[in-house]
Structure formats: structure tokens, C-alpha cells
PDB file of C-alpha atoms in Angstrom:
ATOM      1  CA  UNK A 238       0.000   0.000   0.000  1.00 63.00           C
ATOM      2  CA  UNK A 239       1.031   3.087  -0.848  1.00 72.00           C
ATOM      3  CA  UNK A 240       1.697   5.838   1.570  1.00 86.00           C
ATOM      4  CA  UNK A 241       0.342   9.204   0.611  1.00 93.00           C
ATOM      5  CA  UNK A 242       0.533  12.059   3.428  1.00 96.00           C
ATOM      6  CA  UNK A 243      -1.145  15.701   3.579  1.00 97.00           C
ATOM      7  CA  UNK A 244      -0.390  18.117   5.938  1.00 97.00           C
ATOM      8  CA  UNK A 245      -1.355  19.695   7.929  1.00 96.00           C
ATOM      9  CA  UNK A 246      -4.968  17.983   8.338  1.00 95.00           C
ATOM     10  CA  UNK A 247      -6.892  20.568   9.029  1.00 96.00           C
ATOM     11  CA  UNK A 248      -6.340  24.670   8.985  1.00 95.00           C
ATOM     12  CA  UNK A 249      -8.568  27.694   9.931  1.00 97.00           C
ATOM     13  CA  UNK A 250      -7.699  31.257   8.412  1.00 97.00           C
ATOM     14  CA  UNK A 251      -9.139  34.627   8.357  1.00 97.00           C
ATOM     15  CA  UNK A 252     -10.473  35.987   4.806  1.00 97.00           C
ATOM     16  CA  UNK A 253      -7.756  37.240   2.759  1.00 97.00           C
ATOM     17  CA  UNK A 254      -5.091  35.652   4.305  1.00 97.00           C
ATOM     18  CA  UNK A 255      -2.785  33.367   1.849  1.00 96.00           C
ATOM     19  CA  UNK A 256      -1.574  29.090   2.671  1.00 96.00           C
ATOM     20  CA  UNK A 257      -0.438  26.166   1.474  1.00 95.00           C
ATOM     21  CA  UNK A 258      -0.360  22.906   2.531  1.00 94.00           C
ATOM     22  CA  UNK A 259       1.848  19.737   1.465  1.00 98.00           C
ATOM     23  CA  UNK A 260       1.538  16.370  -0.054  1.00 98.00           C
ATOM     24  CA  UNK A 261       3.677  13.961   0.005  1.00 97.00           C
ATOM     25  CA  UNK A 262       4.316  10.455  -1.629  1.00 94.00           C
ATOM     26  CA  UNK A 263       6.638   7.870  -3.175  1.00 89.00           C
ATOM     27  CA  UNK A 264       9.759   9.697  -4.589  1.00 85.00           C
ATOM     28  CA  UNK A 265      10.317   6.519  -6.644  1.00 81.00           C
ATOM     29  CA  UNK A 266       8.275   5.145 -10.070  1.00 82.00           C
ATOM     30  CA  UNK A 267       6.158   8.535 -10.015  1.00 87.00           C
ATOM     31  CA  UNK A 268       3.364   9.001 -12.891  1.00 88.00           C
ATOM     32  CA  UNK A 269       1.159  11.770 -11.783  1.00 91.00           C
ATOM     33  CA  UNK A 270      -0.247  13.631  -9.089  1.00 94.00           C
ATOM     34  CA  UNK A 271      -4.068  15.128  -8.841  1.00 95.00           C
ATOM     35  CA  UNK A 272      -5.370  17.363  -6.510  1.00 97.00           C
ATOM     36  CA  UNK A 273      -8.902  17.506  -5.995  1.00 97.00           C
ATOM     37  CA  UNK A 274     -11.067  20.015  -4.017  1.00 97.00           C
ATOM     38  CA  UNK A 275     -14.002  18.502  -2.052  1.00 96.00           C
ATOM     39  CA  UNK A 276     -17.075  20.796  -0.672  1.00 95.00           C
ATOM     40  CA  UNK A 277     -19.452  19.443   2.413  1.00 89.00           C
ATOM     41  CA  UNK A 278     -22.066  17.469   0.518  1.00 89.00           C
ATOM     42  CA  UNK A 279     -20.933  17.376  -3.243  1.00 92.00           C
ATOM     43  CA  UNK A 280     -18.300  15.344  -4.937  1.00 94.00           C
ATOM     44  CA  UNK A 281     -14.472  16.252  -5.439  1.00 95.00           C
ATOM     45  CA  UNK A 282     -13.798  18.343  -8.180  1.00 96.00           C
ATOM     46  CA  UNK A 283     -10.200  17.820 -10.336  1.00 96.00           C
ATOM     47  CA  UNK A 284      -8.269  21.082  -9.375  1.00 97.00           C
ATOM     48  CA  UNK A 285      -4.718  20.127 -11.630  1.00 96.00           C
ATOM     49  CA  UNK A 286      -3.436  17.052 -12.752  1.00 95.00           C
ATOM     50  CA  UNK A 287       0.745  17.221 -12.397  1.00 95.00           C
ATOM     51  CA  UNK A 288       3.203  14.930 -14.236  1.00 91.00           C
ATOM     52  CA  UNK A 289       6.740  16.674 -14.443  1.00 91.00           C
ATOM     53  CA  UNK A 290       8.967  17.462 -12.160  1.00 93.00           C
ATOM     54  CA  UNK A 291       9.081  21.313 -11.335  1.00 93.00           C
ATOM     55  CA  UNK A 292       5.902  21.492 -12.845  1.00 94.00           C
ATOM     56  CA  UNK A 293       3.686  24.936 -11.578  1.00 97.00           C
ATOM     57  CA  UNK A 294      -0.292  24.779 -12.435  1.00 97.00           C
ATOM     58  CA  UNK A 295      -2.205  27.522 -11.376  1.00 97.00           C
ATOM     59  CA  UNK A 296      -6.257  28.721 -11.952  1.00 95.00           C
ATOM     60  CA  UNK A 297      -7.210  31.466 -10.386  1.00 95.00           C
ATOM     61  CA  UNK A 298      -5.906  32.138  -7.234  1.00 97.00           C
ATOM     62  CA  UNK A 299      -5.085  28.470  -6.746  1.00 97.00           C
ATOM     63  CA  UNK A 300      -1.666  27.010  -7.685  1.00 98.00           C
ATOM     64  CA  UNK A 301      -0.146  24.030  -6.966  1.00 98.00           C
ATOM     65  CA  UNK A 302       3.916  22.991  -7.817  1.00 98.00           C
ATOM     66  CA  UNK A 303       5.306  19.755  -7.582  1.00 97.00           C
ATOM     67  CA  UNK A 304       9.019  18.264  -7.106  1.00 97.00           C
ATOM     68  CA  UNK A 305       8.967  14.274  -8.103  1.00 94.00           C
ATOM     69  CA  UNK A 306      12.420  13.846  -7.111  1.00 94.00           C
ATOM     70  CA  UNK A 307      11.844  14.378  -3.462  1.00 94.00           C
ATOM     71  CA  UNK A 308       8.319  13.272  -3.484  1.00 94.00           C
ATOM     72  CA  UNK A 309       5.977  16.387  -2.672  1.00 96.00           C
ATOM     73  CA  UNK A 310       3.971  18.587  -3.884  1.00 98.00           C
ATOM     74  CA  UNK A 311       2.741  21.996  -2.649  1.00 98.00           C
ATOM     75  CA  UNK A 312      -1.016  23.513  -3.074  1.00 98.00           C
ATOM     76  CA  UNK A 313      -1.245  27.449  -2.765  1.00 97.00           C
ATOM     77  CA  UNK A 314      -4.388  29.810  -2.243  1.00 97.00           C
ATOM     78  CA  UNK A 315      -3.715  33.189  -2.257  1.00 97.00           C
ATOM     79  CA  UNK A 316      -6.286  35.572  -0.570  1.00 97.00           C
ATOM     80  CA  UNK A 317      -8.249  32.674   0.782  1.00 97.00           C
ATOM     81  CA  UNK A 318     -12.179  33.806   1.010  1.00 97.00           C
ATOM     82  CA  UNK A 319     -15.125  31.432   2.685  1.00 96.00           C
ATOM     83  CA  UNK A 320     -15.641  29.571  -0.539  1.00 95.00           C
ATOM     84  CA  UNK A 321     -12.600  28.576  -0.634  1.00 96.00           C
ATOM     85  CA  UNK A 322     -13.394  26.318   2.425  1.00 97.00           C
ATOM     86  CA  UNK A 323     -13.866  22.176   1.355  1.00 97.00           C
ATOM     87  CA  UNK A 324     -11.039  19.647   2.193  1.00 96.00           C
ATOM     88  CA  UNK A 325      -8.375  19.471  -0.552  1.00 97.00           C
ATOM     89  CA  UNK A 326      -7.086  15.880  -1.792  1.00 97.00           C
ATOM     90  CA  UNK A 327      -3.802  15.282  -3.673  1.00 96.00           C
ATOM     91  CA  UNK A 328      -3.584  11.693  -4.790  1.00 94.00           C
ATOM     92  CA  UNK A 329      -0.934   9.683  -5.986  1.00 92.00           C
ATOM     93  CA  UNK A 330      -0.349   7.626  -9.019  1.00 89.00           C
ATOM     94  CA  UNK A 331       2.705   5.451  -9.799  1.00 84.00           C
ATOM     95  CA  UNK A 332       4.068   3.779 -12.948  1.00 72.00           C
ATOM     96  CA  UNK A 333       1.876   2.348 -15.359  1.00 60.00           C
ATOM     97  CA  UNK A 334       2.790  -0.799 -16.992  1.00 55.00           C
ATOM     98  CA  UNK A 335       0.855  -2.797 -19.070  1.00 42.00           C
ATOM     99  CA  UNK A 336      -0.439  -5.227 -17.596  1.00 42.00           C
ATOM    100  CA  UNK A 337      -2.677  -3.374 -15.746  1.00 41.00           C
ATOM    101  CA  UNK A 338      -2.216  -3.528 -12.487  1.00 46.00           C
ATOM    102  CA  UNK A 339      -0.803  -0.410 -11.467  1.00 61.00           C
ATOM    103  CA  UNK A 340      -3.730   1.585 -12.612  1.00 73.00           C
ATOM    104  CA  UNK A 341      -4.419   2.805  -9.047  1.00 85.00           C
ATOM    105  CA  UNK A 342      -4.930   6.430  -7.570  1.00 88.00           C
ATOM    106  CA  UNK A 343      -4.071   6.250  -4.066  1.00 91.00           C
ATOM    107  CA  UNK A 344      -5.733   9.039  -2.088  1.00 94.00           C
ATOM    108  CA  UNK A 345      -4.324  11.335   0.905  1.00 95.00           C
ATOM    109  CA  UNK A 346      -6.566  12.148   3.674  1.00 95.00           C
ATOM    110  CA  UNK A 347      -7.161  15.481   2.728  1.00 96.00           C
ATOM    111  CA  UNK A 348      -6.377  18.970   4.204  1.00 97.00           C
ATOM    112  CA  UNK A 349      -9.683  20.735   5.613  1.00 96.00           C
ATOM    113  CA  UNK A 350      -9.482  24.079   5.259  1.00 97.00           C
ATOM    114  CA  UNK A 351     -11.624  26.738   6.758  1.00 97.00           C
ATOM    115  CA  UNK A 352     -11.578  30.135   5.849  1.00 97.00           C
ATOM    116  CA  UNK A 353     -13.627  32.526   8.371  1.00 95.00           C
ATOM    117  CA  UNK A 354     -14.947  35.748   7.242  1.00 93.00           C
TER     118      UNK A 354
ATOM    119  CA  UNK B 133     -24.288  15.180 -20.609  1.00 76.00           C
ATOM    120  CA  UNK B 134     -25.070  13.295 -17.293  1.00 82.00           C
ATOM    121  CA  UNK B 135     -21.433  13.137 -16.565  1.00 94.00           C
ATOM    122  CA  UNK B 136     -20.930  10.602 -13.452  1.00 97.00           C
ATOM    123  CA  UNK B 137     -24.491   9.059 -12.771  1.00 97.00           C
ATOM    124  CA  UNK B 138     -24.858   6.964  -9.596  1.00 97.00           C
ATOM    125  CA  UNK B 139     -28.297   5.235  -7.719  1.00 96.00           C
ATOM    126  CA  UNK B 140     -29.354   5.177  -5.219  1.00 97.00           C
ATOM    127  CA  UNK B 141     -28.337   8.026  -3.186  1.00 96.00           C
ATOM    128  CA  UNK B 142     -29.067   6.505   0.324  1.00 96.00           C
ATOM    129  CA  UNK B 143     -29.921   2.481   1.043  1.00 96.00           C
ATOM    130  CA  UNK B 144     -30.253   0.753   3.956  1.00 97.00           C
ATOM    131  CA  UNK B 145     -29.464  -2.504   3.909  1.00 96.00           C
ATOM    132  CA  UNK B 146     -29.895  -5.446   6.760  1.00 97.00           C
ATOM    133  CA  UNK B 147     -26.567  -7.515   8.078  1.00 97.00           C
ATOM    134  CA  UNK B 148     -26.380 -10.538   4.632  1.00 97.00           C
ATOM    135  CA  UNK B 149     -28.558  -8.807   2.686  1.00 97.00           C
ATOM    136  CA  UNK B 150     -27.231  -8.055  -1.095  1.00 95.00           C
ATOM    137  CA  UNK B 151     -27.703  -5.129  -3.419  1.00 95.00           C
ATOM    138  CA  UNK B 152     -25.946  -3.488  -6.570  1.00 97.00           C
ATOM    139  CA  UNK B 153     -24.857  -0.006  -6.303  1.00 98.00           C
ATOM    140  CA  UNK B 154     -24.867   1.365  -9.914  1.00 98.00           C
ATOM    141  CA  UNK B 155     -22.676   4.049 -11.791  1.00 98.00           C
ATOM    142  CA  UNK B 156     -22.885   5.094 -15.075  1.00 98.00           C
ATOM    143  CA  UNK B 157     -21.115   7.639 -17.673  1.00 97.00           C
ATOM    144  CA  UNK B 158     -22.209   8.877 -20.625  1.00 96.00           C
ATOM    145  CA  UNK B 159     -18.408  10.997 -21.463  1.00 95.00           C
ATOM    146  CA  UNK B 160     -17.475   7.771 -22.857  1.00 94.00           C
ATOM    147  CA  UNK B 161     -14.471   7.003 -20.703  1.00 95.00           C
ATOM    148  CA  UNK B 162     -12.624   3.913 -20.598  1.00 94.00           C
ATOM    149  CA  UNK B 163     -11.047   4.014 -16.695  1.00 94.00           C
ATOM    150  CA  UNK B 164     -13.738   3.632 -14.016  1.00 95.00           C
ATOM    151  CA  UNK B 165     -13.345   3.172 -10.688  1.00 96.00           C
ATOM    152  CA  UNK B 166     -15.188   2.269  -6.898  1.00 97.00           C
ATOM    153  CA  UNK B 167     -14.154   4.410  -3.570  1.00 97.00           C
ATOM    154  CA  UNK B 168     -15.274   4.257  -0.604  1.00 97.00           C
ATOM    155  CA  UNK B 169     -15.229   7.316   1.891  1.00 95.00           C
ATOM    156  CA  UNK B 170     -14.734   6.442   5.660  1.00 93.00           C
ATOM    157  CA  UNK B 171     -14.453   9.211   8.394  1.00 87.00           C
ATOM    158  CA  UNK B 172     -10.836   9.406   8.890  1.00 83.00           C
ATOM    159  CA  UNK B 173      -9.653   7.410   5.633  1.00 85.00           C
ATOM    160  CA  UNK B 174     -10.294   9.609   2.549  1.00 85.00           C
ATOM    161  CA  UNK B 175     -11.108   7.577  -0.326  1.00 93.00           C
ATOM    162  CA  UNK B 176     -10.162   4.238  -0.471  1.00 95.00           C
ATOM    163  CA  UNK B 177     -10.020   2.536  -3.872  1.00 94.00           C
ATOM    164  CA  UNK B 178     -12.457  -0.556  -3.956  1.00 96.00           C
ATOM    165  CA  UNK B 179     -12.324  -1.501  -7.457  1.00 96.00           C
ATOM    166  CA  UNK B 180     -11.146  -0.700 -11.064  1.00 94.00           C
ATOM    167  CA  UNK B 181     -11.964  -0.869 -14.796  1.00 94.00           C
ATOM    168  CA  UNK B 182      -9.922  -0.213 -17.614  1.00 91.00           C
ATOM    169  CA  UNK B 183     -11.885  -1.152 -20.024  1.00 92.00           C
ATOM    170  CA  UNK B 184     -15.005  -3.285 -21.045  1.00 93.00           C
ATOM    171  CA  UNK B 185     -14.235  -6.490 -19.677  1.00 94.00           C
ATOM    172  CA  UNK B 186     -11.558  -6.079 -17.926  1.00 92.00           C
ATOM    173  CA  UNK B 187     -11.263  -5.717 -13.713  1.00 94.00           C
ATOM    174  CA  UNK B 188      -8.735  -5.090 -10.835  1.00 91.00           C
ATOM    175  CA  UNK B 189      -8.856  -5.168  -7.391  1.00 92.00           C
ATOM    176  CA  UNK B 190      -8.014  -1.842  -5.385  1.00 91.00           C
ATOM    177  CA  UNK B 191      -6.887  -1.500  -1.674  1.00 90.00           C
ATOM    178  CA  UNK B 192      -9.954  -2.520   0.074  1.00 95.00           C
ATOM    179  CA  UNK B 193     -11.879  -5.443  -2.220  1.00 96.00           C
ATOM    180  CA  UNK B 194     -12.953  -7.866  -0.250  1.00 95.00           C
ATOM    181  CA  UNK B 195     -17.204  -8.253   0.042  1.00 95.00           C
ATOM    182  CA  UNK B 196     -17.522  -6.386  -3.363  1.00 97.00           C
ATOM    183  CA  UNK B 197     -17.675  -7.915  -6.964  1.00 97.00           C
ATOM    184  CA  UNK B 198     -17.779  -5.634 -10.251  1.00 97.00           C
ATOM    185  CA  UNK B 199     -17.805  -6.017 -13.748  1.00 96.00           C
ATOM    186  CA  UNK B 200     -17.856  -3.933 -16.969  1.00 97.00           C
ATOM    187  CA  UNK B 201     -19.776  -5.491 -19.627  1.00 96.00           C
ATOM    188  CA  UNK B 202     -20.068  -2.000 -21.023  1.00 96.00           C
ATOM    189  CA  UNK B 203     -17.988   0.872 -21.199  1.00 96.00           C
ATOM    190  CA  UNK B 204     -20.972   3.390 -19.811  1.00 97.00           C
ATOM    191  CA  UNK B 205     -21.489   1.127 -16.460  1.00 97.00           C
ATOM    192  CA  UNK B 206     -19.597  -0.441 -13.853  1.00 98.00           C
ATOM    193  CA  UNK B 207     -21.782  -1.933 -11.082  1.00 98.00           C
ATOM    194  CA  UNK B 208     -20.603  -2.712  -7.542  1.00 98.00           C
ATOM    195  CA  UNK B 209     -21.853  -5.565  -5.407  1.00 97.00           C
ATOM    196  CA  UNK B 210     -22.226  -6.389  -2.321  1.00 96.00           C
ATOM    197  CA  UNK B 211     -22.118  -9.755  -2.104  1.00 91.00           C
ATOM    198  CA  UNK B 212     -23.532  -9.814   1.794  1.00 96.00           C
ATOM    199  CA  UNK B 213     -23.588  -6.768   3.453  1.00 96.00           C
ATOM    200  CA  UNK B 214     -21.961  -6.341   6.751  1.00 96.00           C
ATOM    201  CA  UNK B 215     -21.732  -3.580   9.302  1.00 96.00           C
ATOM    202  CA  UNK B 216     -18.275  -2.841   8.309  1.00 96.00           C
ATOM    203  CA  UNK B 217     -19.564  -1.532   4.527  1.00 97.00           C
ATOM    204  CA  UNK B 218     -21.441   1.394   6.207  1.00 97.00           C
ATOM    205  CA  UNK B 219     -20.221   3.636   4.106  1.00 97.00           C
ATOM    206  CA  UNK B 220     -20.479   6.594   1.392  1.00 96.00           C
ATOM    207  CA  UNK B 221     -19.368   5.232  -1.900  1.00 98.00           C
ATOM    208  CA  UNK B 222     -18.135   7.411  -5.128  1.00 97.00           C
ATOM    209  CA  UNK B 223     -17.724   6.210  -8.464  1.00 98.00           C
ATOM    210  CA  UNK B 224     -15.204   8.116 -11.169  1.00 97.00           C
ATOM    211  CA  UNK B 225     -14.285   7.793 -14.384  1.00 96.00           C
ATOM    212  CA  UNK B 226     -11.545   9.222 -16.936  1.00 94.00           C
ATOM    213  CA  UNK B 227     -10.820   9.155 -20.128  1.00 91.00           C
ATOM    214  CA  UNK B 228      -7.564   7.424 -19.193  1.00 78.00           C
ATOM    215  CA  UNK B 229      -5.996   6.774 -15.201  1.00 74.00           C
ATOM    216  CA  UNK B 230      -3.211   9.172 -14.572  1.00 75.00           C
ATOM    217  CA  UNK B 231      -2.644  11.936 -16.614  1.00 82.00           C
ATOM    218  CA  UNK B 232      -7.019  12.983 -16.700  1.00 89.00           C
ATOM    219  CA  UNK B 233      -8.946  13.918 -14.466  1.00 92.00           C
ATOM    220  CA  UNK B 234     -11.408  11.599 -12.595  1.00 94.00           C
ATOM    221  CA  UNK B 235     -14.821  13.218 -12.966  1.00 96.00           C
ATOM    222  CA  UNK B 236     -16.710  12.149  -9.907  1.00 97.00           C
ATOM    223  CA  UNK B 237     -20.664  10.931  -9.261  1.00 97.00           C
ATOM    224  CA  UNK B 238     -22.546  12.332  -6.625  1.00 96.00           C
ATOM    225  CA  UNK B 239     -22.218   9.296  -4.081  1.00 96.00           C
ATOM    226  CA  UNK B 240     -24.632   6.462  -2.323  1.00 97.00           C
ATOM    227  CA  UNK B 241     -24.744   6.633   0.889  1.00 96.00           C
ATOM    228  CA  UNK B 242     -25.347   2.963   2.249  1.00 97.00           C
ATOM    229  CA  UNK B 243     -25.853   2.345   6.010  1.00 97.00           C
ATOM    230  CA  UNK B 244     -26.067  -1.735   7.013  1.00 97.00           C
ATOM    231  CA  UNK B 245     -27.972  -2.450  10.069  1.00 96.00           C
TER     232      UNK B 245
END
């Protein structure tokens, strides 16, 4: 099993402030990373999907980099605001070979973040 | 289009009873998959599909059977529910695993008495 770590696991800011938080995962046979943002009641949403190293996605004021050779990747938010707030899930993905079997997204547990007005 | 479809959104089942959860996609997507969503555990992956006919086993498969007869639905079963599949339970698909984006359904939340 796979071990796929976000930190921290949950975080409360004020409106307008900026974070980040971290995921982290194999360093070894890496073929892409997603992060997905999940709101109370609905179903996660694909935020970026991340396959090179030093790779930088951003959309709007969300943007997420990622360093394969040391096994994280970073999500940002600047000027957080309430709607921001939903739990944010980075999973993992490791080499695909033909056969089949390694056709697997393994999930973090999420960072819940809370943004208060 | 539908996108993700999934029924039914809640079921309550009775310890050894069966039922079929069912997902289907209308994006045309060969990669479909089963997770289940425990307080505590994220999303666990139950099941796979990469195609029509074929199946894989995730991280937690044991009590569940799938197949994919076509590429627009991949059913789960439980074979006999137990207290321990209390659970809510997403399906996804892509157009292929790992460098697209899994669109999700909306869930079924299944409680088992």
C-alpha cells in the first residue's frame, strides 16, 4: 500500500489571508499527481493534474507545484475567502505498466481548510 | 451530458442482505473506478476498470464484486452486506488513469444495520 501524506490535516484562516499545505508520496516510479477540491455534501472536483517534475499549475488564485524527485507537492491559495473552504485531496499515481495492475490512484486524507470571514 | 451518474443516493441494507450499487457515464471514458469514503480514511479505492471487460482489485476489495460489460457502467456488489460496509461510496471515471482527471458521481450513501 502506498503511503500518501497531507499536511497539515486541518487549517482555519481569516479571509484574505494566503496558505499552502503539502503532499507527500513515493519519490520513486512517479506518474502523476491530482489534486482535488471537495465541498461538504458534493463530490471532489479535479483542481490540476501534475506529471513533471518542477511542474507549476495555477487557476485562479489556486496554484499548486510539484518536485517528483523528493516526493511532494505543494497547493497554494492566495487571498483565501469562505468559498474557498472544502477539504483538498492530492492523490498519488505510480508507474503504469501494461499489464494493468498499477492503474491505481491512491488518495491522501485530505487537508480541511476553513476560511472565516 | 449526465457526466458521473450513480443510484441510489441513500440504502439501507440489513446484516447478509445483497444489493448493486450502480454508476454510469455517458463521457465515454474507458477508466472507471469504486471508492469508498470512511471518516478518517479519505477515499479508499475498492475496485477498477480499464476497459469493457476487464477488472482489478483496489486496496480494500474484499465483500464487493464488479464487472464492466459495457464501457458506460460499472456496477458494484455487495455480495452480503456487513456492518463494516457502512459507508459513502463514489464512483469516477476518466478518459484514461493518470494523466485525466477523474470526474466524480454524486455518491450512495449505504448504512447496514
Amino acid at each position: 500500500i502506498l503511503n500518501v501524506e497531507q499536511s497539515p490535516q486541518s487549517l482555519h484562516v481569516q479571509e484574505g489571508d494566503s496558505t499552502n499545505f503539502t503532499c507527500s508520496f513515493p519519490s520513486s516510479n512517479f506518474y502523476a499527481l491530482h489534486w482535488y477540491r471537495w465541498e461538504t455534501a458534493k463530490s471532489p472536483e479535479a483542481l490540476f493534474v501534475m506529471t513533471l517534475n518542477g511542474d507549476e499549475k495555477k487557476k485562479g488564485r489556486i496554484s499548486a507545484t510539484l518536485n517528483t524527485k523528493e516526493g511532494y507537492s505543494y497547493l497554494y491559495i492566495k487571498g483565501s475567502q469562505p468559498e474557498d473552504s472544502a477539504t483538498y485531496l492530492c492523490a498519488f499515481i505510480g508507474g503504469v505498466n501494461s499489464g494493468g495492475s498499477n492503474y491505481k490512484l491512491t488518495f491522501g486524507k485530505g487537508t480541511l481548510l476553513t476560511v472565516n470571514p | 451530458n449526465a457526466g458521473v451518474t450513480q443510484t441510489p443516493k441513500f440504502q439501507v441494507l440489513k446484516t447478509g442482505q445483497s444489493m448493486t450499487l450502480q454508476c454510469a457515464q455517458d463521457m465515454n471514458h474507458e477508466y472507471m473506478s469504486w471508492y469508498r469514503q470512511d471518516p478518517g480514511m479519505g477515499l479508499r479505492l475498492i475496485h477498477y476498470s480499464v476497459g469493457a471487460g476487464i477488472t482489478d482489485q483496489g486496496e480494500v476489495p474484499n465483500g464487493y464484486n464488479v464487472s464492466r460489460s459495457t464501457t458506460e457502467d460499472f456496477p458494484l456488489r455487495l455480495l452480503s452486506a456487513a456492518p463494516s460496509q457502512t459507508s459513502v461510496y463514489f464512483c469516477a471515471s476518466s478518459v484514461l488513469i493518470g494523466v485525466n482527471e477523474q470526474f466524480f458521481g454524486p455518491g450512495t450513501r449505504l448504512t447496514v444495520l
